[in-house]
């Protein structure tokens, strides 16, 4: 049986970088955000149920979920988000299970879950929670450099996410991704994968 790792971290912490390094170490990486995007892309499997629940106005001209319209609906009526999640979460869960089954021969399966700590429902599905952590200033600098965002835009996302303390409290293992270059991070992740694999 593979060891199941739930990987999370705040925006700009280096979570995606760590996921890529774990894949390099032979782990199967399952990206729950990518699954969610595929379900709501044009011809995505979640669209019929979403259209039935919220009407044709939430479907864009190209057939994908109209995210701007959906956000407006959630803003106007917050419980709408729970209704949307009630459609999406079981579908994400089913696709995640399917991909995990397909990777049953691997030593490690990594579930890359951006909001693992916030959502709570992931803890029971994984054997270990691995958190990538760094100082807020480092997160801000990285996202400004990576995505060209303003400081204010990054700070607004940080305020909505779990705090570092909440994330650290949920961690079985912590990667402190500050003050180390990418080579040092690689060595650290490969050592962790070897210990767990
Ligand atoms: P996340 O997925 O947590 O939002 P990323 O993995 O995309 O973050 O990392 C954000 C940016 O910071 C990327 O451009 C990445 O290459 C860079 N980065 C991450 N960790 C390090 C590090 N230890 N040294 C240098 N750059 C890093």
PDB file of C-alpha atoms and ligand atoms in Angstrom:
ATOM      1  CA  UNK A   1       0.000   0.000   0.000  1.00  0.00           C
ATOM      2  CA  UNK A   2       1.355   3.442  -0.865  1.00  0.00           C
ATOM      3  CA  UNK A   3       1.806   5.988   1.908  1.00  0.00           C
ATOM      4  CA  UNK A   4      -0.717   8.761   1.310  1.00  0.00           C
ATOM      5  CA  UNK A   5       0.639  12.281   1.824  1.00  0.00           C
ATOM      6  CA  UNK A   6      -1.556  15.373   1.945  1.00  0.00           C
ATOM      7  CA  UNK A   7       0.551  18.328   0.763  1.00  0.00           C
ATOM      8  CA  UNK A   8      -0.433  21.886   1.479  1.00  0.00           C
ATOM      9  CA  UNK A   9       0.940  25.341   2.098  1.00  0.00           C
ATOM     10  CA  UNK A  10      -0.056  28.963   1.734  1.00  0.00           C
ATOM     11  CA  UNK A  11       0.208  30.808  -1.550  1.00  0.00           C
ATOM     12  CA  UNK A  12       3.857  31.282  -2.558  1.00  0.00           C
ATOM     13  CA  UNK A  13       5.134  28.897   0.119  1.00  0.00           C
ATOM     14  CA  UNK A  14       6.619  26.653  -2.567  1.00  0.00           C
ATOM     15  CA  UNK A  15       3.974  23.911  -2.429  1.00  0.00           C
ATOM     16  CA  UNK A  16       3.923  23.387  -6.220  1.00  0.00           C
ATOM     17  CA  UNK A  17       7.716  23.284  -6.275  1.00  0.00           C
ATOM     18  CA  UNK A  18       7.725  20.630  -3.527  1.00  0.00           C
ATOM     19  CA  UNK A  19       5.034  18.660  -5.403  1.00  0.00           C
ATOM     20  CA  UNK A  20       7.223  18.649  -8.517  1.00  0.00           C
ATOM     21  CA  UNK A  21      10.238  17.502  -6.478  1.00  0.00           C
ATOM     22  CA  UNK A  22       8.191  14.687  -4.920  1.00  0.00           C
ATOM     23  CA  UNK A  23       7.154  13.614  -8.432  1.00  0.00           C
ATOM     24  CA  UNK A  24      10.853  13.653  -9.363  1.00  0.00           C
ATOM     25  CA  UNK A  25      11.420  11.324  -6.392  1.00  0.00           C
ATOM     26  CA  UNK A  26       8.905   8.860  -7.867  1.00  0.00           C
ATOM     27  CA  UNK A  27       5.722   9.855  -6.050  1.00  0.00           C
ATOM     28  CA  UNK A  28       2.391   9.981  -7.864  1.00  0.00           C
ATOM     29  CA  UNK A  29       1.125  13.550  -7.467  1.00  0.00           C
ATOM     30  CA  UNK A  30      -2.607  14.172  -7.632  1.00  0.00           C
ATOM     31  CA  UNK A  31      -3.440  17.837  -8.121  1.00  0.00           C
ATOM     32  CA  UNK A  32      -6.928  18.469  -6.735  1.00  0.00           C
ATOM     33  CA  UNK A  33      -7.033  22.007  -8.128  1.00  0.00           C
ATOM     34  CA  UNK A  34      -6.376  20.682 -11.636  1.00  0.00           C
ATOM     35  CA  UNK A  35      -9.156  18.123 -11.161  1.00  0.00           C
ATOM     36  CA  UNK A  36     -11.543  20.878 -10.076  1.00  0.00           C
ATOM     37  CA  UNK A  37     -10.599  23.021 -13.080  1.00  0.00           C
ATOM     38  CA  UNK A  38     -11.088  20.084 -15.479  1.00  0.00           C
ATOM     39  CA  UNK A  39     -14.538  19.340 -14.010  1.00  0.00           C
ATOM     40  CA  UNK A  40     -15.614  22.926 -14.694  1.00  0.00           C
ATOM     41  CA  UNK A  41     -13.813  23.485 -18.028  1.00  0.00           C
ATOM     42  CA  UNK A  42     -15.739  23.325 -21.317  1.00  0.00           C
ATOM     43  CA  UNK A  43     -17.530  19.937 -21.500  1.00  0.00           C
ATOM     44  CA  UNK A  44     -16.431  19.252 -17.907  1.00  0.00           C
ATOM     45  CA  UNK A  45     -18.301  16.486 -16.113  1.00  0.00           C
ATOM     46  CA  UNK A  46     -19.670  18.831 -13.420  1.00  0.00           C
ATOM     47  CA  UNK A  47     -21.311  21.295 -15.819  1.00  0.00           C
ATOM     48  CA  UNK A  48     -24.695  19.572 -16.306  1.00  0.00           C
ATOM     49  CA  UNK A  49     -25.280  19.451 -12.544  1.00  0.00           C
ATOM     50  CA  UNK A  50     -24.039  23.030 -12.105  1.00  0.00           C
ATOM     51  CA  UNK A  51     -26.330  24.272 -14.880  1.00  0.00           C
ATOM     52  CA  UNK A  52     -29.268  22.370 -13.377  1.00  0.00           C
ATOM     53  CA  UNK A  53     -28.602  23.950  -9.972  1.00  0.00           C
ATOM     54  CA  UNK A  54     -27.807  27.539 -10.945  1.00  0.00           C
ATOM     55  CA  UNK A  55     -29.256  28.011 -14.431  1.00  0.00           C
ATOM     56  CA  UNK A  56     -27.717  28.532 -17.870  1.00  0.00           C
ATOM     57  CA  UNK A  57     -26.401  31.997 -16.944  1.00  0.00           C
ATOM     58  CA  UNK A  58     -23.406  30.431 -15.102  1.00  0.00           C
ATOM     59  CA  UNK A  59     -22.247  28.691 -18.283  1.00  0.00           C
ATOM     60  CA  UNK A  60     -19.977  30.862 -20.459  1.00  0.00           C
ATOM     61  CA  UNK A  61     -20.215  31.066 -24.250  1.00  0.00           C
ATOM     62  CA  UNK A  62     -17.375  28.542 -24.610  1.00  0.00           C
ATOM     63  CA  UNK A  63     -19.286  26.016 -22.468  1.00  0.00           C
ATOM     64  CA  UNK A  64     -17.064  26.331 -19.378  1.00  0.00           C
ATOM     65  CA  UNK A  65     -18.194  27.498 -15.948  1.00  0.00           C
ATOM     66  CA  UNK A  66     -18.430  31.311 -15.953  1.00  0.00           C
ATOM     67  CA  UNK A  67     -16.303  31.914 -12.837  1.00  0.00           C
ATOM     68  CA  UNK A  68     -17.007  35.638 -12.686  1.00  0.00           C
ATOM     69  CA  UNK A  69     -20.781  35.038 -12.777  1.00  0.00           C
ATOM     70  CA  UNK A  70     -20.453  32.207 -10.237  1.00  0.00           C
ATOM     71  CA  UNK A  71     -18.445  34.448  -7.880  1.00  0.00           C
ATOM     72  CA  UNK A  72     -21.146  37.124  -8.190  1.00  0.00           C
ATOM     73  CA  UNK A  73     -23.817  34.592  -7.209  1.00  0.00           C
ATOM     74  CA  UNK A  74     -21.771  33.439  -4.206  1.00  0.00           C
ATOM     75  CA  UNK A  75     -21.155  37.050  -3.176  1.00  0.00           C
ATOM     76  CA  UNK A  76     -24.879  37.850  -3.373  1.00  0.00           C
ATOM     77  CA  UNK A  77     -25.887  34.655  -1.549  1.00  0.00           C
ATOM     78  CA  UNK A  78     -23.052  32.958   0.415  1.00  0.00           C
ATOM     79  CA  UNK A  79     -24.851  29.555   0.850  1.00  0.00           C
ATOM     80  CA  UNK A  80     -24.525  29.205  -2.933  1.00  0.00           C
ATOM     81  CA  UNK A  81     -20.901  28.216  -2.299  1.00  0.00           C
ATOM     82  CA  UNK A  82     -21.995  25.189  -0.232  1.00  0.00           C
ATOM     83  CA  UNK A  83     -24.382  24.153  -3.014  1.00  0.00           C
ATOM     84  CA  UNK A  84     -21.580  24.398  -5.554  1.00  0.00           C
ATOM     85  CA  UNK A  85     -19.222  22.465  -3.287  1.00  0.00           C
ATOM     86  CA  UNK A  86     -21.890  19.810  -2.712  1.00  0.00           C
ATOM     87  CA  UNK A  87     -21.732  19.177  -6.462  1.00  0.00           C
ATOM     88  CA  UNK A  88     -17.965  19.481  -6.899  1.00  0.00           C
ATOM     89  CA  UNK A  89     -16.513  17.828  -3.787  1.00  0.00           C
ATOM     90  CA  UNK A  90     -17.917  14.319  -4.401  1.00  0.00           C
ATOM     91  CA  UNK A  91     -16.793  14.509  -8.031  1.00  0.00           C
ATOM     92  CA  UNK A  92     -13.301  15.665  -7.026  1.00  0.00           C
ATOM     93  CA  UNK A  93     -13.260  12.861  -4.444  1.00  0.00           C
ATOM     94  CA  UNK A  94     -14.247  10.229  -7.018  1.00  0.00           C
ATOM     95  CA  UNK A  95     -11.631  11.383  -9.536  1.00  0.00           C
ATOM     96  CA  UNK A  96      -8.988  11.568  -6.792  1.00  0.00           C
ATOM     97  CA  UNK A  97      -9.833   7.986  -5.758  1.00  0.00           C
ATOM     98  CA  UNK A  98      -9.637   6.826  -9.368  1.00  0.00           C
ATOM     99  CA  UNK A  99      -6.178   8.378  -9.826  1.00  0.00           C
ATOM    100  CA  UNK A 100      -5.017   6.983  -6.465  1.00  0.00           C
ATOM    101  CA  UNK A 101      -6.139   3.470  -7.474  1.00  0.00           C
ATOM    102  CA  UNK A 102      -4.191   3.829 -10.706  1.00  0.00           C
ATOM    103  CA  UNK A 103      -1.081   4.679  -8.645  1.00  0.00           C
ATOM    104  CA  UNK A 104      -1.455   1.764  -6.196  1.00  0.00           C
ATOM    105  CA  UNK A 105       1.964   0.416  -7.233  1.00  0.00           C
ATOM    106  CA  UNK A 106       3.817   3.554  -6.075  1.00  0.00           C
ATOM    107  CA  UNK A 107       5.445   3.907  -2.671  1.00  0.00           C
ATOM    108  CA  UNK A 108       4.062   7.433  -2.222  1.00  0.00           C
ATOM    109  CA  UNK A 109       0.912   9.165  -3.376  1.00  0.00           C
ATOM    110  CA  UNK A 110       0.865  12.914  -2.852  1.00  0.00           C
ATOM    111  CA  UNK A 111      -2.459  14.732  -2.752  1.00  0.00           C
ATOM    112  CA  UNK A 112      -1.755  18.358  -3.553  1.00  0.00           C
ATOM    113  CA  UNK A 113      -4.590  20.178  -1.762  1.00  0.00           C
ATOM    114  CA  UNK A 114      -4.255  23.975  -1.539  1.00  0.00           C
ATOM    115  CA  UNK A 115      -6.960  24.335   1.140  1.00  0.00           C
ATOM    116  CA  UNK A 116      -6.272  21.090   3.032  1.00  0.00           C
ATOM    117  CA  UNK A 117      -6.091  22.804   6.417  1.00  0.00           C
ATOM    118  CA  UNK A 118      -9.089  25.048   5.673  1.00  0.00           C
ATOM    119  CA  UNK A 119     -11.359  22.289   4.397  1.00  0.00           C
ATOM    120  CA  UNK A 120     -10.863  19.751   7.190  1.00  0.00           C
ATOM    121  CA  UNK A 121     -12.279  16.835   5.212  1.00  0.00           C
ATOM    122  CA  UNK A 122      -8.846  15.764   3.930  1.00  0.00           C
ATOM    123  CA  UNK A 123      -7.188  14.678   7.173  1.00  0.00           C
ATOM    124  CA  UNK A 124      -8.959  11.314   7.277  1.00  0.00           C
ATOM    125  CA  UNK A 125      -8.002  10.536   3.682  1.00  0.00           C
ATOM    126  CA  UNK A 126      -4.222  10.749   4.145  1.00  0.00           C
ATOM    127  CA  UNK A 127      -1.611   9.075   6.338  1.00  0.00           C
ATOM    128  CA  UNK A 128       0.580  12.172   6.759  1.00  0.00           C
ATOM    129  CA  UNK A 129       0.099  15.896   6.310  1.00  0.00           C
ATOM    130  CA  UNK A 130       3.136  17.658   4.838  1.00  0.00           C
ATOM    131  CA  UNK A 131       3.103  21.440   5.114  1.00  0.00           C
ATOM    132  CA  UNK A 132       5.361  23.830   3.246  1.00  0.00           C
ATOM    133  CA  UNK A 133       5.908  26.901   5.369  1.00  0.00           C
ATOM    134  CA  UNK A 134       7.781  30.181   5.080  1.00  0.00           C
ATOM    135  CA  UNK A 135       7.584  33.780   6.327  1.00  0.00           C
ATOM    136  CA  UNK A 136       4.716  35.887   4.986  1.00  0.00           C
ATOM    137  CA  UNK A 137       7.232  38.338   3.522  1.00  0.00           C
ATOM    138  CA  UNK A 138       8.784  35.496   1.543  1.00  0.00           C
ATOM    139  CA  UNK A 139       5.352  34.436   0.268  1.00  0.00           C
ATOM    140  CA  UNK A 140       4.630  38.006  -0.826  1.00  0.00           C
ATOM    141  CA  UNK A 141       7.994  38.420  -2.588  1.00  0.00           C
ATOM    142  CA  UNK A 142       7.630  35.068  -4.392  1.00  0.00           C
ATOM    143  CA  UNK A 143       4.105  35.649  -5.665  1.00  0.00           C
ATOM    144  CA  UNK A 144       4.945  39.203  -6.772  1.00  0.00           C
ATOM    145  CA  UNK A 145       7.923  37.787  -8.724  1.00  0.00           C
ATOM    146  CA  UNK A 146       6.146  34.640 -10.010  1.00  0.00           C
ATOM    147  CA  UNK A 147       2.777  36.088 -10.956  1.00  0.00           C
ATOM    148  CA  UNK A 148       3.380  39.836 -11.207  1.00  0.00           C
ATOM    149  CA  UNK A 149       0.796  40.541  -8.490  1.00  0.00           C
ATOM    150  CA  UNK A 150       0.831  43.644  -6.293  1.00  0.00           C
ATOM    151  CA  UNK A 151       1.723  43.318  -2.616  1.00  0.00           C
ATOM    152  CA  UNK A 152      -1.902  44.215  -1.746  1.00  0.00           C
ATOM    153  CA  UNK A 153      -3.280  41.407  -3.924  1.00  0.00           C
ATOM    154  CA  UNK A 154      -1.049  38.821  -2.239  1.00  0.00           C
ATOM    155  CA  UNK A 155      -1.880  40.185   1.222  1.00  0.00           C
ATOM    156  CA  UNK A 156      -5.614  39.917   0.444  1.00  0.00           C
ATOM    157  CA  UNK A 157      -5.212  36.202  -0.380  1.00  0.00           C
ATOM    158  CA  UNK A 158      -3.065  35.638   2.722  1.00  0.00           C
ATOM    159  CA  UNK A 159      -5.813  37.080   4.916  1.00  0.00           C
ATOM    160  CA  UNK A 160      -8.329  34.584   3.517  1.00  0.00           C
ATOM    161  CA  UNK A 161      -6.102  31.540   3.971  1.00  0.00           C
ATOM    162  CA  UNK A 162      -5.352  29.633   7.160  1.00  0.00           C
ATOM    163  CA  UNK A 163      -2.697  31.210   9.374  1.00  0.00           C
ATOM    164  CA  UNK A 164       0.803  29.753   9.577  1.00  0.00           C
ATOM    165  CA  UNK A 165       0.009  28.619  13.128  1.00  0.00           C
ATOM    166  CA  UNK A 166      -3.130  26.742  11.967  1.00  0.00           C
ATOM    167  CA  UNK A 167      -1.173  25.096   9.179  1.00  0.00           C
ATOM    168  CA  UNK A 168       1.726  24.143  11.413  1.00  0.00           C
ATOM    169  CA  UNK A 169      -0.700  22.657  13.963  1.00  0.00           C
ATOM    170  CA  UNK A 170      -2.067  20.363  11.215  1.00  0.00           C
ATOM    171  CA  UNK A 171       1.373  19.201  10.045  1.00  0.00           C
ATOM    172  CA  UNK A 172       2.952  15.797  10.615  1.00  0.00           C
ATOM    173  CA  UNK A 173       5.998  17.102   8.786  1.00  0.00           C
ATOM    174  CA  UNK A 174       7.017  20.630   7.953  1.00  0.00           C
ATOM    175  CA  UNK A 175       9.309  21.947   5.259  1.00  0.00           C
ATOM    176  CA  UNK A 176      10.587  25.353   6.251  1.00  0.00           C
ATOM    177  CA  UNK A 177      11.149  26.778   2.781  1.00  0.00           C
ATOM    178  CA  UNK A 178      12.938  29.966   3.709  1.00  0.00           C
ATOM    179  CA  UNK A 179      16.560  30.898   3.303  1.00  0.00           C
ATOM    180  CA  UNK A 180      17.365  27.816   1.250  1.00  0.00           C
ATOM    181  CA  UNK A 181      17.942  27.708  -2.487  1.00  0.00           C
ATOM    182  CA  UNK A 182      16.193  25.317  -4.851  1.00  0.00           C
ATOM    183  CA  UNK A 183      19.061  22.795  -4.691  1.00  0.00           C
ATOM    184  CA  UNK A 184      18.850  22.684  -0.907  1.00  0.00           C
ATOM    185  CA  UNK A 185      15.058  22.314  -1.145  1.00  0.00           C
ATOM    186  CA  UNK A 186      15.503  19.438  -3.597  1.00  0.00           C
ATOM    187  CA  UNK A 187      17.882  17.623  -1.239  1.00  0.00           C
ATOM    188  CA  UNK A 188      15.474  18.084   1.625  1.00  0.00           C
ATOM    189  CA  UNK A 189      12.470  16.785  -0.334  1.00  0.00           C
ATOM    190  CA  UNK A 190      14.397  13.815  -1.740  1.00  0.00           C
ATOM    191  CA  UNK A 191      15.531  12.883   1.768  1.00  0.00           C
ATOM    192  CA  UNK A 192      11.961  13.091   3.035  1.00  0.00           C
ATOM    193  CA  UNK A 193      10.695  10.957   0.138  1.00  0.00           C
ATOM    194  CA  UNK A 194      13.393   8.367   0.845  1.00  0.00           C
ATOM    195  CA  UNK A 195      12.416   8.274   4.525  1.00  0.00           C
ATOM    196  CA  UNK A 196       8.717   7.863   3.748  1.00  0.00           C
ATOM    197  CA  UNK A 197       9.041   5.710   0.626  1.00  0.00           C
TER     198      UNK A 197
HETATM  199  P1  LIG B   1       2.946  27.760  -4.321  1.00  0.00           P
HETATM  200  O1  LIG B   1       2.601  26.558  -5.159  1.00  0.00           O
HETATM  201  O2  LIG B   1       3.070  27.442  -2.870  1.00  0.00           O
HETATM  202  O3  LIG B   1       2.053  28.966  -4.550  1.00  0.00           O
HETATM  203  P2  LIG B   1       5.399  27.837  -5.900  1.00  0.00           P
HETATM  204  O4  LIG B   1       5.918  26.458  -5.710  1.00  0.00           O
HETATM  205  O5  LIG B   1       4.796  28.170  -7.224  1.00  0.00           O
HETATM  206  O6  LIG B   1       4.410  28.258  -4.710  1.00  0.00           O
HETATM  207  O7  LIG B   1       6.591  28.835  -5.553  1.00  0.00           O
HETATM  208  C1  LIG B   1       6.430  30.238  -5.748  1.00  0.00           C
HETATM  209  C2  LIG B   1       7.650  30.798  -6.484  1.00  0.00           C
HETATM  210  O8  LIG B   1       8.773  30.743  -5.615  1.00  0.00           O
HETATM  211  C3  LIG B   1       8.024  29.971  -7.712  1.00  0.00           C
HETATM  212  O9  LIG B   1       8.462  30.863  -8.708  1.00  0.00           O
HETATM  213  C4  LIG B   1       9.171  29.090  -7.211  1.00  0.00           C
HETATM  214  O10 LIG B   1      10.068  28.758  -8.244  1.00  0.00           O
HETATM  215  C5  LIG B   1       9.834  29.966  -6.175  1.00  0.00           C
HETATM  216  N1  LIG B   1      10.456  29.205  -5.087  1.00  0.00           N
HETATM  217  C6  LIG B   1       9.865  28.314  -4.264  1.00  0.00           C
HETATM  218  N2  LIG B   1      10.733  27.841  -3.346  1.00  0.00           N
HETATM  219  C7  LIG B   1      11.920  28.429  -3.601  1.00  0.00           C
HETATM  220  C8  LIG B   1      13.232  28.378  -3.014  1.00  0.00           C
HETATM  221  N3  LIG B   1      13.503  27.590  -1.955  1.00  0.00           N
HETATM  222  N4  LIG B   1      14.212  29.120  -3.555  1.00  0.00           N
HETATM  223  C9  LIG B   1      13.940  29.926  -4.606  1.00  0.00           C
HETATM  224  N5  LIG B   1      12.744  30.056  -5.209  1.00  0.00           N
HETATM  225  C10 LIG B   1      11.744  29.319  -4.715  1.00  0.00           C
END
